[in-house]
XYZ file of C-alpha atoms in Angstrom:
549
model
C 0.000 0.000 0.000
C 1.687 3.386 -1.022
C 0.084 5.670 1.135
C 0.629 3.717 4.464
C 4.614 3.564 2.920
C 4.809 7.114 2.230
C 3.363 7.483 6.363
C 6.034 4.957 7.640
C 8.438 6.763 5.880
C 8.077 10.274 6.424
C 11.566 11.958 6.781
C 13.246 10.082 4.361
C 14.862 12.239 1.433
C 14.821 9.348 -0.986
C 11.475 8.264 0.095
C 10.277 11.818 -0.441
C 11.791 12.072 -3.667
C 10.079 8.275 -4.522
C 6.835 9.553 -4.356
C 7.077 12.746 -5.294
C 8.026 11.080 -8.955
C 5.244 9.269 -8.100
C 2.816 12.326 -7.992
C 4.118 13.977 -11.153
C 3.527 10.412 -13.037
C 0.431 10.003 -15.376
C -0.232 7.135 -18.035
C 2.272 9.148 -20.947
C 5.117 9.159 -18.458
C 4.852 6.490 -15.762
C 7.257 5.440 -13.192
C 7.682 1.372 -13.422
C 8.620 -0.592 -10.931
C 10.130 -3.600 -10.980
C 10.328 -6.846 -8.728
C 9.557 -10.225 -8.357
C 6.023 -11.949 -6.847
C 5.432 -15.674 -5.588
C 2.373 -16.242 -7.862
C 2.176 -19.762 -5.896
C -1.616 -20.683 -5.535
C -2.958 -18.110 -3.218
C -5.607 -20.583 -1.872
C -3.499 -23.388 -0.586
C -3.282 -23.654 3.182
C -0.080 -23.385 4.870
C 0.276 -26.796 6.842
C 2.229 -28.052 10.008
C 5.757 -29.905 9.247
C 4.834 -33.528 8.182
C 1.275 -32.763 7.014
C -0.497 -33.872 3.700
C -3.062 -32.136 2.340
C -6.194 -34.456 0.996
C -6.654 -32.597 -2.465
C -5.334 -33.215 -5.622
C -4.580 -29.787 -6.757
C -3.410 -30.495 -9.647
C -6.684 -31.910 -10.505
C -8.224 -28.998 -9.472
C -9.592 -26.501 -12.419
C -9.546 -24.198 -10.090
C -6.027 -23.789 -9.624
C -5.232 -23.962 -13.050
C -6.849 -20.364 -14.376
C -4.713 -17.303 -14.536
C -4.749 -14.614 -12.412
C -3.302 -10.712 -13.381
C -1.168 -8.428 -11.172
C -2.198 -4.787 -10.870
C -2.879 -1.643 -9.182
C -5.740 -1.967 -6.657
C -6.744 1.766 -7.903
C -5.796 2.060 -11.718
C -5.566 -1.583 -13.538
C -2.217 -0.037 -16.047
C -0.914 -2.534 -18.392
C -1.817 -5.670 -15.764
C 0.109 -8.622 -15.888
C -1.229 -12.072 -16.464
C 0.274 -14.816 -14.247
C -0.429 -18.499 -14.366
C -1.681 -19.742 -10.698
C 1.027 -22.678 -10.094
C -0.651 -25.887 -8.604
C 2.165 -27.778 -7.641
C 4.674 -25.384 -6.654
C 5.624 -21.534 -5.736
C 6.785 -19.666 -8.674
C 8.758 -16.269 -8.688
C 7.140 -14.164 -11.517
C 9.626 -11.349 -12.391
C 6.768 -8.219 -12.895
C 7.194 -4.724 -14.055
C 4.261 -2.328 -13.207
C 3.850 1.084 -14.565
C 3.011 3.582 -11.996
C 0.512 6.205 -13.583
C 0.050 8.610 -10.415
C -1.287 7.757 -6.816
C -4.780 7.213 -5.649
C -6.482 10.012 -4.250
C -7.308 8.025 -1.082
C -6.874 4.751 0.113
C -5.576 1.717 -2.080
C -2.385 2.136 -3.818
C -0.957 -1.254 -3.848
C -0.478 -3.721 -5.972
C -3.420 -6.305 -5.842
C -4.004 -10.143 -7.433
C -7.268 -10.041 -9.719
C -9.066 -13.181 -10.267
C -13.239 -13.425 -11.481
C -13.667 -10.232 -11.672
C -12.380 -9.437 -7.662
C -9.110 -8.486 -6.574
C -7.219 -9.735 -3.413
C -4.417 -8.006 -1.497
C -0.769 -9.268 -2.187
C 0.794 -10.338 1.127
C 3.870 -8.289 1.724
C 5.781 -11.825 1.924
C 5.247 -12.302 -1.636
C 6.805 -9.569 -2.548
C 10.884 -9.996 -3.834
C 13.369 -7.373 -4.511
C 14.475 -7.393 -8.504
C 17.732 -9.515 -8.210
C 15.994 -12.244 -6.047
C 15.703 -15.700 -7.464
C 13.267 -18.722 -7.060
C 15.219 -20.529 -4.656
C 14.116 -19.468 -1.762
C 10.385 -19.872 -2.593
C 8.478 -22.740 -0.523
C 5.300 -24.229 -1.690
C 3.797 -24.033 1.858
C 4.994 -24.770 5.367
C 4.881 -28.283 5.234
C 7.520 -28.622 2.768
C 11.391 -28.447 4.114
C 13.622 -26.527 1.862
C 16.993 -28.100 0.545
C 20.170 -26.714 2.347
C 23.302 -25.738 1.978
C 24.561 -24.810 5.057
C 25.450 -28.806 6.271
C 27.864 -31.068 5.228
C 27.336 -33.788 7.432
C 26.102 -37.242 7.240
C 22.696 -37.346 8.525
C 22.517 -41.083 9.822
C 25.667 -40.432 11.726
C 23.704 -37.309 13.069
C 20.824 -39.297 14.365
C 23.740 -41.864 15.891
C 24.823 -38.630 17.613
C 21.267 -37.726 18.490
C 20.597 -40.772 20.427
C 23.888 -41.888 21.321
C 27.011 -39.231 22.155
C 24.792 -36.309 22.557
C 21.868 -38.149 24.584
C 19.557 -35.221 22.877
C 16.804 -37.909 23.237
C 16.795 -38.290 26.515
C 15.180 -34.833 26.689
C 13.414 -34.122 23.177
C 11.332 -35.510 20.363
C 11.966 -35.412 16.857
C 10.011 -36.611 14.001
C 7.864 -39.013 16.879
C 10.957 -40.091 18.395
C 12.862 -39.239 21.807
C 11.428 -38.187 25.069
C 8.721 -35.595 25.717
C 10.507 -33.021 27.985
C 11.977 -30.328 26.554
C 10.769 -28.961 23.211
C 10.028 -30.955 20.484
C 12.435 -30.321 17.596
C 11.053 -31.294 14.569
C 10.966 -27.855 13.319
C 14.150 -27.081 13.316
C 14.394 -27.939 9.445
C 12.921 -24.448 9.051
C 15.679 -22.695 11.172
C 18.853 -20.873 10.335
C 22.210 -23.106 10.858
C 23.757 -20.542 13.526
C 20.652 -20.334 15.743
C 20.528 -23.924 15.999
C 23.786 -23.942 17.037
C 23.643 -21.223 19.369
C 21.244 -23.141 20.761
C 23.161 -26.467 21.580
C 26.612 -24.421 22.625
C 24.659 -21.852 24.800
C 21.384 -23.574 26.028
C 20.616 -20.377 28.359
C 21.310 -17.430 26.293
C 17.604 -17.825 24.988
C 15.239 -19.816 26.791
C 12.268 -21.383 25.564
C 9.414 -19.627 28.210
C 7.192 -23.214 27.898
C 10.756 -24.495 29.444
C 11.911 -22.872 32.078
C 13.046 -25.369 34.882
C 12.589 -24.915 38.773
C 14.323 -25.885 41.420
C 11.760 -27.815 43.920
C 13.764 -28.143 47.959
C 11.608 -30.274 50.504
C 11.720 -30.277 53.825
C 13.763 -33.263 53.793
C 16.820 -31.455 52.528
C 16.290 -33.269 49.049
C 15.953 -30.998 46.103
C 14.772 -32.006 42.403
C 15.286 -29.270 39.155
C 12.627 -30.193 36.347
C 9.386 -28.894 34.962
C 6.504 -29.196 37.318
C 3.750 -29.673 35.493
C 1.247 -30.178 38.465
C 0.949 -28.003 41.028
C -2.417 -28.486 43.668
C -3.111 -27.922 47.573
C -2.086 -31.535 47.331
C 0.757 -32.686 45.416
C 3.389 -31.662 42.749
C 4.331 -33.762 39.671
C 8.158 -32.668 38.451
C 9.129 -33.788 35.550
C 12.641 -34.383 34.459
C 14.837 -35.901 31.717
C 14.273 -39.386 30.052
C 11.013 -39.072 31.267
C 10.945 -39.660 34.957
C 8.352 -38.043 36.810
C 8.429 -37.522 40.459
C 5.637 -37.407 42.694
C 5.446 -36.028 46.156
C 2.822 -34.505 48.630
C 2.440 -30.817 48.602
C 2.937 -30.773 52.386
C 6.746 -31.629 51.882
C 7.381 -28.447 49.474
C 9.657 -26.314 51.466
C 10.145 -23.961 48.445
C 10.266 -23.771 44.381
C 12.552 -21.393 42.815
C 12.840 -20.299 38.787
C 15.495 -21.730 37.392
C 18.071 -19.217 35.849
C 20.395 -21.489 33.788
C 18.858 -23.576 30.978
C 17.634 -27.336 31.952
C 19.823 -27.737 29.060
C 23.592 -28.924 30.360
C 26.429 -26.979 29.462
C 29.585 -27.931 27.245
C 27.631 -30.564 24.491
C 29.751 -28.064 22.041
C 32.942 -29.781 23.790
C 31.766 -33.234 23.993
C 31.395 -33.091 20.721
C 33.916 -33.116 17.509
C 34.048 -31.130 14.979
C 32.450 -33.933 12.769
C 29.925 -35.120 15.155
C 28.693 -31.445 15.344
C 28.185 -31.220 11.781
C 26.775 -34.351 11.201
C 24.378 -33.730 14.616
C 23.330 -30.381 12.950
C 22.501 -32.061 9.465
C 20.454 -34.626 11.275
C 18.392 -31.975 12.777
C 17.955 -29.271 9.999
C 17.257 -31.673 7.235
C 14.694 -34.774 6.673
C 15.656 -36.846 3.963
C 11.800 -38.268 3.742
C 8.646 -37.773 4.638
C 6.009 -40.435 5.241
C 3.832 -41.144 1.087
C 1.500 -39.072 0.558
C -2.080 -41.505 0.629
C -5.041 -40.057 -1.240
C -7.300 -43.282 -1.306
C -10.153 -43.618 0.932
C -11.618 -47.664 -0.317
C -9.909 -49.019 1.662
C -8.387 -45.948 4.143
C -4.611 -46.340 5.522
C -4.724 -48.518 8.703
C -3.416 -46.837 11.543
C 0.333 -45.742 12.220
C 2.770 -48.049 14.037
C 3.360 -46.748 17.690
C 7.325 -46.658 18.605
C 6.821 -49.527 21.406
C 5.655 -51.730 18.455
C 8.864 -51.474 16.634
C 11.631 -50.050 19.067
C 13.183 -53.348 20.149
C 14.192 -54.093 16.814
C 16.205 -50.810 16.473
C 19.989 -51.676 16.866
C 21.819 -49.872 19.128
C 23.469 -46.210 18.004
C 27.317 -46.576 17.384
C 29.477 -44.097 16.966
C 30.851 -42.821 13.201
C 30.859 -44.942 10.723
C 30.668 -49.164 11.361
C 32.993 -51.204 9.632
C 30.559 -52.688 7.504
C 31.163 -54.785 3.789
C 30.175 -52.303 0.331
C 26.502 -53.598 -0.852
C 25.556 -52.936 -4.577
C 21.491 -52.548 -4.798
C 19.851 -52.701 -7.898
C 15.912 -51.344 -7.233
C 13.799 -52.784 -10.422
C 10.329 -51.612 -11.299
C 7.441 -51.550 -14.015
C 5.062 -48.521 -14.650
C 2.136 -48.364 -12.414
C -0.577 -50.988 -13.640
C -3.150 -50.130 -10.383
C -4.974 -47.685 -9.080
C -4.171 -44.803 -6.329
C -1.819 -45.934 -3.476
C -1.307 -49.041 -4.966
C 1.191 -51.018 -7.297
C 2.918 -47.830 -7.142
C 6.692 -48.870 -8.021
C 7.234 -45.664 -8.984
C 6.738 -43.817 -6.080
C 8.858 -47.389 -4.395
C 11.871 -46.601 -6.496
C 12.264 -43.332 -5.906
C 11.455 -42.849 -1.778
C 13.786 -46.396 -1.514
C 16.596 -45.573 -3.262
C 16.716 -42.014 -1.004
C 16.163 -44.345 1.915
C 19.243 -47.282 1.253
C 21.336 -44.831 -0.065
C 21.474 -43.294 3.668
C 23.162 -46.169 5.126
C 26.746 -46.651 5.526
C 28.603 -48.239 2.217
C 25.344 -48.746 0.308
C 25.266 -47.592 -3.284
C 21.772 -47.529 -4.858
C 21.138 -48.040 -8.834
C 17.626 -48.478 -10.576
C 16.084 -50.239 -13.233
C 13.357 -50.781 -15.302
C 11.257 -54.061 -16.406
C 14.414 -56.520 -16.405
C 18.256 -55.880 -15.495
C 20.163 -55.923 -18.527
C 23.835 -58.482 -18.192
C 25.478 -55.249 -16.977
C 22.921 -54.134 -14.453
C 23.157 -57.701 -12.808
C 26.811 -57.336 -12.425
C 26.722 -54.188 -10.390
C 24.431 -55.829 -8.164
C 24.825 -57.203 -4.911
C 21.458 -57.703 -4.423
C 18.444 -56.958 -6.784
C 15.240 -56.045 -5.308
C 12.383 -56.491 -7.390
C 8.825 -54.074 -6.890
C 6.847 -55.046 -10.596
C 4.616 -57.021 -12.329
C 7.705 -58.544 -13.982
C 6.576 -57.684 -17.340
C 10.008 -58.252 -18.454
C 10.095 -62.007 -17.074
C 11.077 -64.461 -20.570
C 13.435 -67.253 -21.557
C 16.209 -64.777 -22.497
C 16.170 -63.299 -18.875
C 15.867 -66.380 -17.441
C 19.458 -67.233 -18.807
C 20.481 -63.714 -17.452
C 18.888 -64.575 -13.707
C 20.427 -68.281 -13.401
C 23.997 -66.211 -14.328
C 22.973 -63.463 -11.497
C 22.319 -66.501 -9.309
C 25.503 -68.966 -10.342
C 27.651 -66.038 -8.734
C 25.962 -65.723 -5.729
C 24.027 -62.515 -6.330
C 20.886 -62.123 -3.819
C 17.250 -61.564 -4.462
C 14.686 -60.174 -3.004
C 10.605 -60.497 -4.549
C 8.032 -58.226 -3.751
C 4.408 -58.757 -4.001
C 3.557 -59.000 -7.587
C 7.252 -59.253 -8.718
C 6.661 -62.962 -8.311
C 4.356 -63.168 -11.478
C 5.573 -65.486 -13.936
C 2.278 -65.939 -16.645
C 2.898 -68.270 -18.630
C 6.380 -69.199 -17.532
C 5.748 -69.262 -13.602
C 6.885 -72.522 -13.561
C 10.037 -71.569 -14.776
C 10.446 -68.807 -12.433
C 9.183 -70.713 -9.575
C 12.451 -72.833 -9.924
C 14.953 -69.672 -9.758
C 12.707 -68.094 -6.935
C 10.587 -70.521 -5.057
C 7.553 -70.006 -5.396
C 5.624 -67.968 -8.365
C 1.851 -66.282 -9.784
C 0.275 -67.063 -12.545
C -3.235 -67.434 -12.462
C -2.914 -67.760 -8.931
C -5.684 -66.553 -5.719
C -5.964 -63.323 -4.149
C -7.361 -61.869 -1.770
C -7.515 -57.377 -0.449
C -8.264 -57.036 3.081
C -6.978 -57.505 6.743
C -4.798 -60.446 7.050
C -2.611 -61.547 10.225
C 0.343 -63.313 9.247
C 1.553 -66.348 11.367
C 5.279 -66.420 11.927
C 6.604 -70.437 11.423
C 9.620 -69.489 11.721
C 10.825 -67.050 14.597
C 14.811 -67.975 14.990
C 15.323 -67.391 11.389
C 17.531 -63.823 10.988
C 14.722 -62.649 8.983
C 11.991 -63.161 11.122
C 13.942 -63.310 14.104
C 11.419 -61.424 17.260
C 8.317 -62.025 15.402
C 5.343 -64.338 16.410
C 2.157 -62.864 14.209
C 2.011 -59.103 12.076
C -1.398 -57.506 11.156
C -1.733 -56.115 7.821
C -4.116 -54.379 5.457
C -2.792 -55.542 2.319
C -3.012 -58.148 -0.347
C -2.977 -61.998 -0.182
C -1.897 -64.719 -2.775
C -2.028 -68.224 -2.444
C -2.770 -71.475 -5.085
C 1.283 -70.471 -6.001
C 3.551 -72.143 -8.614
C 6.512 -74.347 -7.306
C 7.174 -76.732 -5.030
C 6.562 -76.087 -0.954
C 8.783 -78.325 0.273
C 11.833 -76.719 -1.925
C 11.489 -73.170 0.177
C 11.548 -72.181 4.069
C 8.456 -70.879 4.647
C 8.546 -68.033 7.556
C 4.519 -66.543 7.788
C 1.645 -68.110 6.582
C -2.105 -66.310 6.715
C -5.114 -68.279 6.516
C -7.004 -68.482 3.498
C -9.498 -70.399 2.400
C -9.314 -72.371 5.336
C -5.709 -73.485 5.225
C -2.590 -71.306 5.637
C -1.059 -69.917 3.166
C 3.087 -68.977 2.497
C 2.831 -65.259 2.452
C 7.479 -65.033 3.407
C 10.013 -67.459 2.242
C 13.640 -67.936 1.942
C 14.952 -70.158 -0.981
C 18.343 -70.492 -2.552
C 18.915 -71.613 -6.055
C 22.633 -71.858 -7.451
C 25.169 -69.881 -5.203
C 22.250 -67.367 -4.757
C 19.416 -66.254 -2.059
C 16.406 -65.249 -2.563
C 13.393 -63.089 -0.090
C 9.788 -63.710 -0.860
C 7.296 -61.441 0.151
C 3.596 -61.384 -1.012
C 2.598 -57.844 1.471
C 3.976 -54.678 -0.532
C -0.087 -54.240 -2.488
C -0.636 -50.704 -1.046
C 1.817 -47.660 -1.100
C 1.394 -47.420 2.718
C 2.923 -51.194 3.412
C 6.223 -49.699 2.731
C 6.125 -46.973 5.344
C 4.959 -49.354 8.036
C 7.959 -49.920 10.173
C 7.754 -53.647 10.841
C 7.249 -54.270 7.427
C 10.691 -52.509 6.701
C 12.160 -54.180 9.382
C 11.481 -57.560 7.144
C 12.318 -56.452 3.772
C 15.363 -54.741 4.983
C 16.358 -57.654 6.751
C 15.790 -59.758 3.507
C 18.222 -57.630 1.927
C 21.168 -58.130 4.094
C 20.221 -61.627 4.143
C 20.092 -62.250 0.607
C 23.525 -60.142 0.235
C 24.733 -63.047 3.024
C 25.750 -59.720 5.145
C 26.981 -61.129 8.741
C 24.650 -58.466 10.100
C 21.758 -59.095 8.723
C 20.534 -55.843 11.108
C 22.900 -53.671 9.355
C 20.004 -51.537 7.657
C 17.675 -51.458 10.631
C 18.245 -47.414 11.715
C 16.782 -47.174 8.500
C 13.298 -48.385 9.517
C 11.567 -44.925 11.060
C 13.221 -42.801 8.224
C 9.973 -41.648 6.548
C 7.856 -43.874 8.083
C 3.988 -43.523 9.353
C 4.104 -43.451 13.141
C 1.766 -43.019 15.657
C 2.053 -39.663 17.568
């Protein structure tokens, strides 16, 4: 709005002087000026970190008209501007100034069916600025470029050497006490770190500690987060909570110093710092975005469900043996959510590619000779379109050398030649029984490394059964009942020098960001790559995935 600038900047010579040319302007001499504007849809809501929004906007005709950019009082030469569904975009402008209103307005407005809608100040970029700083909405982290760390070795840091879980919660992990950090990925590098170095030059008012004495002589320093005629609740790090009768208070005194200890900056090396501060200003993945509804997502994993198959945190980086995945896909042949290997390939190869001395490669329909030989393991997400004679040959090669793999879902379809893939993998479709819906899968065997902890999984997924091959050639490891009878659902099987995972679940895009389910496939990768630790992958299974608040 001009005139409320030309009243916030009364005094200024070269404000003066701004609108002065301003005044003397008319339509055969304007004054332009010239900037940038985030035309980014105007109408889509900002959202909390690690929110979806439920509407297809690109499907939306809505967002696809244009919109024009132009005085709110004189509508000179407007600009038309395309409304951008999908993401923010910085339109460079250049609007000719023809005068100033003679009261109110002023500004420069968005016009869209005939009304016109204020341009929030935010929106507004200086002339040299570029896109890059433009998010599409608050849900969306921003890549960076101020860390250079490793971010697993960050979260080893975060709940090993710097204990930061002990007293916080990121991304549904850690300990409720102090604040939760998961928003950090929208904060500047040196605040952070100011932050961890000097926990009590800025305190978080929600967080300011007290120091509780009792008559007894004892005193406790926490939050107290009860406080009646009758008793007092303190809470303190790693989640202990101590109760006590009011009657024993002697006295409770604000805390000056931070609850935060002192000196993490010294505990610390250089390297560790870094790769703490990656781990906490960057998420490499975000749990898929599900749009179906028939059938809805089943509920998120809580931690407790999963926890006790997380490895311990080690420090740096474990001496652990180079693995070669190759991640193999067809085009989506399903509807929303599912079948989507796509969407697989992509969010899997960011996940493996995380973990220490894993190098990630992708294909499509069948690996090619080449492919095969830069694997270590192949992992296959398809409807094996590609599956023939001539990459049969290519497979019993893969497998003569010992190379590992693992079969998801519908990757086991053989068509005609099922048979013929049922020998190389174990079991194979083809005409084969199905079934969508809730299944609980039966664990037969729970010492094997795969399945190693497990006893019986509930799923919303997809069944087969009526398979080809023979049953008694493979290790079955979970069953499901179906049709009265159970049913092989996992299997290990080795043909040649090679080993290979079978696993039916993997019908619905959320499967793959259910933690237990990870903790099986990823298992049957280290497995199948005969890894001595077949656990080696296991920090990888809350990286992205749905959990439970």
């Amino acid at each position: 709005s001009l005139p409320v600038a030309r009243s916030l900047t009364a005094g200024s010579a070269d404000h003066g002087e701004f609108f002065r040319r301003l005044e003397q302007a008319d339509a055969t001499s304007p004054v332009s000026l010239k900037g940038g504007i985030n035309v980014g849809n105007i109408f889509v809501p900002a959202i909390q970190p690690g929110a979806t929004l439920d509407w297809d906007i690109g499907a939306d005709a809505f967002a696809q008209r244009t919109m024009t950019v132009q005085q709110d009082f004189s509508p000179v030469a407007p600009k038309e501007v395309p409304l951008q569904p999908a993401t923010n975009h910085l339109a460079a402008v250049q609007i000719p100034f023809a005068g100033l209103p003679a009261s109110g307005g002023g500004g420069l407005v968005f016009a869209l069916d005939d009304r016109t809608r204020p341009i929030a100040l935010n929106r507004l970029w200086v002339p040299w600025a570029t896109g890059a700083g433009v998010s599409t909405n608050a849900g969306e982290s921003l890549a960076r470029t101020d860390v250079k760390g490793n971010w697993l070795h960050g979260r080893r840091v975060f709940f090993g050497a710097g204990a930061c879980y002990t007293c916080h919660t990121l991304r549904g992990e850690g300990t409720v006490f102090g604040p939760d950090l998961s928003n950090l990925v929208y904060r500047d590098r040196e605040s952070v770190l100011n932050d961890i170095t000097k926990p009590s030059a800025t305190i978080n008012p929600d967080q300011t500690g007290s120091l509780v004495k009792f008559k007894d002589g004892t005193e406790i320093t926490g939050l107290v987060r009860t406080l009646t005629d009758d008793r007092i609740i303190i809470r303190q790090a790693a989640g202990v909570e101590t109760e006590r009768p009011r009657r024993e208070v002697a006295g409770i005194e604000p805390m000056k110093p931070s609850l935060m200890p002192e000196g993490l900056g010294q505990l610390l090396s250089t390297n560790q710092m870094e790769d703490l501060l990656t781990f906490l200003l960057t998420n490499p993945l975000e749990p898929a975005r599900i749009t179906r509804t028939q059938p809805s997502a089943p509920p998120a994993r809580s931690l407790r469900e999963f926890v006790a198959f997380m490895p311990p945190p080690v420090l740096g980086s474990p001496s652990v043996a180079p693995l070669r995945l190759l991640l193999c896909i067809d085009d989506q042949d399903h509807g929303t959510d599912e079948h989507d290997y796509p969407v697989w390939q992509k969010r899997w190869s960011q996940l493996l590619a995380l973990a220490d001395n894993v190098t990630v490669a992708t294909c499509r329909k069948f690996p090619t000779r080449e492919q095969f030989a830069a694997a270590d393991v192949t992992v296959f997400y398809s409807r094996n379109s590609g599956w023939s004679p001539a990459a049969a040959v290519l497979l019993d090669e893969y497998q003569k050398r010992g190379g590992g793999l693992v079969c998801l879902h519908w990757s086991m379809e053989g068509g005609a030649l099922a048979p013929a893939l049922a020998e190389r993998i174990g079991l194979a479709t083809g005409g084969s029984k199905f079934r969508h819906g809730e299944t609980d899968l039966v664990f037969t065997q729970t010492s094997h490394p795969i399945t190693r902890g497990f006893s019986q999984l509930h799923f919303l997924d997809e069944t087969y059964w009526g398979f080809h091959g023979d049953p008694a050639l493979i290790t079955s490891l979970a069953t499901s009942v179906e049709e009265g009878g159970p049913r092989t659902q996992l299997w290990a099987f080795e043909h040649g020098n090679g080993r290979v995972f079978g696993c039916i679940p993997g019908h619905y895009t959320w499967s793959f960001d259910d933690p237990l389910y990870r903790v099986l496939v990823l298992r049957g990768i280290a497995w199948t790559a005969r890894d001595r630790d077949v656990d080696r992958l296991l920090e990888l299974v809350p990286v992205g995935a749905r959990l439970a608040p």
